[in-house]
mmCIF file of C-alpha atoms in Angstrom:
data_model
loop_
_atom_site.group_PDB
_atom_site.id
_atom_site.type_symbol
_atom_site.label_atom_id
_atom_site.label_comp_id
_atom_site.label_asym_id
_atom_site.label_seq_id
_atom_site.Cartn_x
_atom_site.Cartn_y
_atom_site.Cartn_z
ATOM 1 C CA GLY A 1 2.337 -19.566 -23.221
ATOM 2 C CA ALA A 2 -1.428 -19.436 -23.151
ATOM 3 C CA GLY A 3 -3.071 -19.822 -19.792
ATOM 4 C CA VAL A 4 -6.474 -21.212 -18.878
ATOM 5 C CA SER A 5 -9.252 -19.416 -20.677
ATOM 6 C CA GLN A 6 -12.945 -19.315 -19.876
ATOM 7 C CA SER A 7 -15.934 -18.066 -21.773
ATOM 8 C CA PRO A 8 -18.071 -16.135 -21.502
ATOM 9 C CA SER A 9 -16.517 -13.794 -18.965
ATOM 10 C CA ASN A 10 -19.962 -12.635 -17.901
ATOM 11 C CA LYS A 11 -23.338 -14.256 -18.328
ATOM 12 C CA VAL A 12 -26.708 -12.870 -17.309
ATOM 13 C CA THR A 13 -29.604 -15.265 -17.620
ATOM 14 C CA GLU A 14 -33.193 -15.506 -16.536
ATOM 15 C CA LYS A 15 -34.266 -17.920 -13.857
ATOM 16 C CA GLY A 16 -35.186 -21.257 -15.395
ATOM 17 C CA LYS A 17 -32.914 -20.999 -18.425
ATOM 18 C CA ASP A 18 -30.007 -23.339 -19.121
ATOM 19 C CA VAL A 19 -26.439 -22.044 -19.378
ATOM 20 C CA GLU A 20 -23.169 -23.489 -20.631
ATOM 21 C CA LEU A 21 -19.803 -22.338 -19.370
ATOM 22 C CA ARG A 22 -16.648 -23.220 -21.248
ATOM 23 C CA CYS A 23 -13.097 -23.863 -20.077
ATOM 24 C CA ASP A 24 -9.993 -24.244 -22.236
ATOM 25 C CA PRO A 25 -7.205 -25.665 -20.081
ATOM 26 C CA ILE A 26 -3.488 -25.305 -20.657
ATOM 27 C CA SER A 27 -2.398 -27.669 -23.420
ATOM 28 C CA GLY A 28 -1.113 -30.952 -22.061
ATOM 29 C CA HIS A 29 -2.689 -30.588 -18.635
ATOM 30 C CA THR A 30 -4.480 -33.796 -17.755
ATOM 31 C CA ALA A 31 -6.305 -32.568 -14.661
ATOM 32 C CA LEU A 32 -9.166 -30.087 -14.858
ATOM 33 C CA TYR A 33 -11.233 -28.675 -12.011
ATOM 34 C CA TRP A 34 -14.380 -26.589 -11.684
ATOM 35 C CA TYR A 35 -15.027 -24.434 -8.628
ATOM 36 C CA ARG A 36 -17.775 -22.029 -7.635
ATOM 37 C CA GLN A 37 -17.106 -18.856 -5.681
ATOM 38 C CA SER A 38 -20.030 -16.936 -4.299
ATOM 39 C CA LEU A 39 -19.571 -13.269 -3.399
ATOM 40 C CA GLY A 40 -17.006 -12.948 -0.632
ATOM 41 C CA GLN A 41 -16.833 -16.696 -0.125
ATOM 42 C CA GLY A 42 -14.248 -19.404 -0.580
ATOM 43 C CA LEU A 43 -13.775 -21.816 -3.441
ATOM 44 C CA GLU A 44 -16.376 -24.554 -3.552
ATOM 45 C CA PHE A 45 -15.217 -27.705 -5.354
ATOM 46 C CA LEU A 46 -17.638 -28.895 -8.036
ATOM 47 C CA ILE A 47 -16.033 -31.522 -10.260
ATOM 48 C CA TYR A 48 -12.608 -32.921 -11.170
ATOM 49 C CA PHE A 49 -11.435 -34.615 -14.368
ATOM 50 C CA GLN A 50 -8.177 -36.585 -14.487
ATOM 51 C CA GLY A 51 -7.114 -37.983 -17.839
ATOM 52 C CA ASN A 52 -9.479 -40.671 -19.086
ATOM 53 C CA SER A 53 -10.715 -41.622 -15.631
ATOM 54 C CA ALA A 54 -14.309 -41.166 -14.592
ATOM 55 C CA PRO A 55 -14.763 -37.654 -13.217
ATOM 56 C CA ASP A 56 -15.180 -36.985 -9.512
ATOM 57 C CA LYS A 57 -18.614 -35.350 -9.394
ATOM 58 C CA SER A 58 -18.927 -35.346 -5.630
ATOM 59 C CA GLY A 59 -19.091 -31.554 -5.372
ATOM 60 C CA LEU A 60 -21.939 -30.927 -7.786
ATOM 61 C CA PRO A 61 -24.700 -29.314 -5.685
ATOM 62 C CA SER A 62 -27.657 -30.802 -7.549
ATOM 63 C CA ASP A 63 -28.569 -32.845 -10.608
ATOM 64 C CA ARG A 64 -29.114 -29.577 -12.469
ATOM 65 C CA PHE A 65 -25.332 -29.333 -12.733
ATOM 66 C CA SER A 66 -23.307 -31.441 -15.130
ATOM 67 C CA ALA A 67 -19.962 -31.233 -16.857
ATOM 68 C CA GLU A 68 -18.110 -32.956 -19.600
ATOM 69 C CA ARG A 69 -14.625 -32.879 -20.977
ATOM 70 C CA THR A 70 -14.181 -33.691 -24.617
ATOM 71 C CA GLY A 71 -10.993 -35.211 -25.974
ATOM 72 C CA GLY A 72 -9.227 -34.647 -22.698
ATOM 73 C CA SER A 73 -9.140 -30.927 -23.330
ATOM 74 C CA VAL A 74 -12.042 -28.458 -23.401
ATOM 75 C CA SER A 75 -14.632 -28.737 -20.655
ATOM 76 C CA THR A 76 -18.188 -27.471 -20.476
ATOM 77 C CA LEU A 77 -20.133 -26.941 -17.256
ATOM 78 C CA THR A 78 -23.884 -26.949 -17.836
ATOM 79 C CA ILE A 79 -26.450 -25.635 -15.393
ATOM 80 C CA GLN A 80 -30.029 -26.496 -16.210
ATOM 81 C CA ARG A 81 -33.084 -24.568 -15.001
ATOM 82 C CA THR A 82 -30.914 -21.932 -13.341
ATOM 83 C CA GLN A 83 -31.901 -20.568 -9.942
ATOM 84 C CA GLN A 84 -30.922 -17.292 -8.300
ATOM 85 C CA GLU A 85 -28.680 -19.139 -5.831
ATOM 86 C CA ASP A 86 -26.589 -20.299 -8.793
ATOM 87 C CA SER A 87 -25.304 -16.734 -9.171
ATOM 88 C CA ALA A 88 -21.551 -16.849 -8.556
ATOM 89 C CA VAL A 89 -18.189 -16.799 -10.269
ATOM 90 C CA TYR A 90 -17.366 -20.162 -11.796
ATOM 91 C CA LEU A 91 -13.648 -20.839 -11.911
ATOM 92 C CA CYS A 92 -11.879 -23.471 -13.925
ATOM 93 C CA ALA A 93 -8.359 -24.656 -13.166
ATOM 94 C CA SER A 94 -5.993 -27.087 -14.822
ATOM 95 C CA SER A 95 -2.932 -28.921 -13.628
ATOM 96 C CA PRO A 96 -0.266 -31.067 -15.335
ATOM 97 C CA GLN A 97 -1.477 -34.034 -13.291
ATOM 98 C CA ARG A 98 -3.551 -34.559 -10.188
ATOM 99 C CA ALA A 99 -3.342 -31.893 -7.536
ATOM 100 C CA SER A 100 -0.951 -33.479 -5.058
ATOM 101 C CA THR A 101 2.350 -32.252 -6.402
ATOM 102 C CA TYR A 102 1.291 -29.759 -9.026
ATOM 103 C CA GLU A 103 -0.098 -26.276 -8.764
ATOM 104 C CA GLN A 104 -3.441 -25.462 -10.257
ATOM 105 C CA TYR A 105 -3.604 -22.733 -12.861
ATOM 106 C CA PHE A 106 -6.846 -20.836 -12.638
ATOM 107 C CA GLY A 107 -8.754 -19.179 -15.418
ATOM 108 C CA PRO A 108 -10.280 -15.701 -15.053
ATOM 109 C CA GLY A 109 -13.707 -17.141 -14.288
ATOM 110 C CA THR A 110 -17.220 -16.691 -15.600
ATOM 111 C CA ARG A 111 -19.469 -14.423 -13.570
ATOM 112 C CA LEU A 112 -22.981 -15.841 -13.730
ATOM 113 C CA THR A 113 -25.932 -13.706 -12.719
ATOM 114 C CA VAL A 114 -29.384 -15.259 -12.603
ATOM 115 C CA THR A 115 -32.199 -12.716 -12.583
ATOM 116 C CA GLN B 1 -14.433 -31.815 4.914
ATOM 117 C CA GLN B 2 -13.710 -28.149 4.310
ATOM 118 C CA PRO B 3 -10.607 -27.030 6.234
ATOM 119 C CA VAL B 4 -10.914 -24.279 8.813
ATOM 120 C CA GLN B 5 -8.807 -21.169 8.399
ATOM 121 C CA SER B 6 -7.906 -18.627 11.044
ATOM 122 C CA PRO B 7 -7.949 -15.764 11.467
ATOM 123 C CA GLN B 8 -10.739 -14.656 9.147
ATOM 124 C CA ALA B 9 -8.999 -11.350 8.588
ATOM 125 C CA VAL B 10 -5.845 -9.543 9.606
ATOM 126 C CA ILE B 11 -4.633 -5.980 9.156
ATOM 127 C CA LEU B 12 -0.892 -5.382 9.071
ATOM 128 C CA ARG B 13 1.431 -2.484 8.617
ATOM 129 C CA GLU B 14 4.227 -2.864 6.137
ATOM 130 C CA GLY B 15 7.084 -4.793 7.672
ATOM 131 C CA GLU B 16 4.948 -6.656 10.214
ATOM 132 C CA ASP B 17 4.585 -10.402 10.389
ATOM 133 C CA ALA B 18 1.472 -12.590 10.400
ATOM 134 C CA VAL B 19 0.562 -16.258 10.546
ATOM 135 C CA ILE B 20 -2.407 -17.862 8.819
ATOM 136 C CA ASN B 21 -3.541 -21.255 10.015
ATOM 137 C CA CYS B 22 -5.356 -24.067 8.248
ATOM 138 C CA SER B 23 -6.781 -27.036 10.108
ATOM 139 C CA SER B 24 -8.391 -30.229 8.846
ATOM 140 C CA SER B 25 -10.478 -32.879 10.576
ATOM 141 C CA LYS B 26 -9.175 -35.558 8.209
ATOM 142 C CA ALA B 27 -5.738 -37.017 7.519
ATOM 143 C CA LEU B 28 -3.951 -34.942 4.931
ATOM 144 C CA TYR B 29 -1.788 -35.835 1.980
ATOM 145 C CA SER B 30 -1.028 -32.300 0.887
ATOM 146 C CA VAL B 31 -1.826 -28.685 1.654
ATOM 147 C CA HIS B 32 -1.875 -25.995 -1.003
ATOM 148 C CA TRP B 33 -1.827 -22.237 -0.483
ATOM 149 C CA TYR B 34 -3.193 -19.659 -2.930
ATOM 150 C CA ARG B 35 -3.628 -15.908 -2.836
ATOM 151 C CA GLN B 36 -6.452 -14.100 -4.583
ATOM 152 C CA LYS B 37 -6.558 -10.390 -5.176
ATOM 153 C CA HIS B 38 -9.891 -8.680 -5.632
ATOM 154 C CA GLY B 39 -11.432 -9.478 -9.004
ATOM 155 C CA GLU B 40 -8.597 -11.776 -10.007
ATOM 156 C CA ALA B 41 -8.050 -15.515 -10.172
ATOM 157 C CA PRO B 42 -6.268 -17.301 -7.332
ATOM 158 C CA VAL B 43 -2.502 -17.565 -7.743
ATOM 159 C CA PHE B 44 -0.378 -20.438 -6.486
ATOM 160 C CA LEU B 45 1.925 -19.875 -3.518
ATOM 161 C CA MET B 46 3.025 -23.225 -2.134
ATOM 162 C CA ILE B 47 2.396 -26.965 -1.860
ATOM 163 C CA LEU B 48 3.325 -28.900 1.262
ATOM 164 C CA LEU B 49 3.322 -32.671 1.029
ATOM 165 C CA LYS B 50 3.068 -35.442 3.568
ATOM 166 C CA GLY B 51 6.623 -36.471 4.262
ATOM 167 C CA GLY B 52 8.070 -32.988 4.220
ATOM 168 C CA GLU B 53 8.472 -32.047 0.552
ATOM 169 C CA GLN B 54 7.593 -28.474 -0.333
ATOM 170 C CA LYS B 55 7.186 -26.656 -3.622
ATOM 171 C CA GLY B 56 6.631 -22.987 -3.981
ATOM 172 C CA HIS B 57 7.900 -19.473 -4.138
ATOM 173 C CA GLU B 58 11.112 -18.806 -2.260
ATOM 174 C CA LYS B 59 9.799 -15.753 -0.454
ATOM 175 C CA ILE B 60 6.881 -17.646 1.067
ATOM 176 C CA SER B 61 7.305 -19.945 4.041
ATOM 177 C CA ALA B 62 4.898 -22.441 5.492
ATOM 178 C CA SER B 63 4.776 -25.456 7.727
ATOM 179 C CA PHE B 64 2.793 -28.690 7.717
ATOM 180 C CA ASN B 65 2.155 -30.643 10.904
ATOM 181 C CA GLU B 66 0.940 -34.036 9.694
ATOM 182 C CA LYS B 67 0.045 -35.311 13.148
ATOM 183 C CA LYS B 68 -2.122 -32.309 13.952
ATOM 184 C CA GLN B 69 -3.436 -32.085 10.364
ATOM 185 C CA GLN B 70 -2.554 -28.425 10.318
ATOM 186 C CA SER B 71 -0.613 -26.031 8.149
ATOM 187 C CA SER B 72 0.522 -22.481 8.740
ATOM 188 C CA LEU B 73 1.543 -19.814 6.258
ATOM 189 C CA TYR B 74 4.005 -17.205 7.446
ATOM 190 C CA LEU B 75 3.940 -13.680 6.077
ATOM 191 C CA THR B 76 7.240 -12.149 7.078
ATOM 192 C CA ALA B 77 8.176 -8.488 6.709
ATOM 193 C CA SER B 78 4.912 -7.927 4.878
ATOM 194 C CA GLN B 79 4.738 -5.756 1.800
ATOM 195 C CA LEU B 80 1.776 -3.923 0.286
ATOM 196 C CA SER B 81 1.663 -6.562 -2.441
ATOM 197 C CA TYR B 82 0.850 -9.219 0.155
ATOM 198 C CA SER B 83 -2.688 -7.862 0.470
ATOM 199 C CA GLY B 84 -5.364 -10.254 -0.699
ATOM 200 C CA THR B 85 -7.323 -13.267 0.413
ATOM 201 C CA TYR B 86 -5.346 -16.363 1.241
ATOM 202 C CA PHE B 87 -6.879 -19.792 0.762
ATOM 203 C CA CYS B 88 -5.609 -23.145 1.888
ATOM 204 C CA GLY B 89 -6.662 -26.192 -0.078
ATOM 205 C CA THR B 90 -6.368 -29.607 1.482
ATOM 206 C CA GLU B 91 -6.046 -32.990 -0.173
ATOM 207 C CA THR B 92 -7.002 -35.812 2.155
ATOM 208 C CA THR B 93 -5.601 -39.326 2.037
ATOM 209 C CA ASP B 94 -9.024 -40.700 1.080
ATOM 210 C CA SER B 95 -9.608 -38.252 -1.745
ATOM 211 C CA TRP B 96 -6.483 -37.901 -3.843
ATOM 212 C CA GLY B 97 -6.272 -35.274 -6.508
ATOM 213 C CA LYS B 98 -9.110 -33.154 -5.179
ATOM 214 C CA LEU B 99 -8.704 -30.005 -3.093
ATOM 215 C CA GLN B 100 -11.188 -28.677 -0.568
ATOM 216 C CA PHE B 101 -10.583 -25.000 0.084
ATOM 217 C CA GLY B 102 -11.075 -23.091 3.295
ATOM 218 C CA ALA B 103 -13.174 -19.938 3.535
ATOM 219 C CA GLY B 104 -10.114 -17.737 3.210
ATOM 220 C CA THR B 105 -8.194 -15.220 5.296
ATOM 221 C CA GLN B 106 -8.361 -11.619 4.186
ATOM 222 C CA VAL B 107 -5.039 -9.819 4.616
ATOM 223 C CA VAL B 108 -4.745 -6.057 4.371
ATOM 224 C CA VAL B 109 -1.285 -4.508 4.477
ATOM 225 C CA THR B 110 -1.242 -0.777 5.049
ATOM 226 C CA PRO B 111 1.608 1.710 4.529
#
């Protein structure tokens, strides 16, 4: 079946512009996660959606970052007034339910470059 | 909150064994292990739960010491395909459903 998809695969933007990154999770998966991975670094948790519950936004690095999940499916991560330190690969993952007993299925990521 | 992984990197010859450790400062509910090859998305290896339940691939073995808040991943009789960066993700008892990942352990298996 179809896995997690993300678009665009690559995004180059100028400093100060806004960007939107999209994630299509596996159908039926109620949990959705966003992570950021800087070059050669680990996975930095950003935000977590579980069903209809309020999202856990504790990992968002600043108020320039926001995310929404519409209809319990597609999610969009928005970065406003991008800065060079926002350059990274943004990974989305989905899971049948919350992480405890279910593996996360990762998408291919969006590589964001801020010039 | 981020777990600490050790070693940072390890180089093995095919057939050799290695252990990767993951340590948390907080009480854990579960530990997850993923492997990421260069330029690819992380791939699931194993989940270890508080209480002893495990889910994962048969060829991978790991342990979870709840008292010490530590987990270890065992690479036995390593193969070239084991090369990659291994990440542990920890779910603490005060933050269910959310994983904090370590910085990763880079594993290189040579012929």
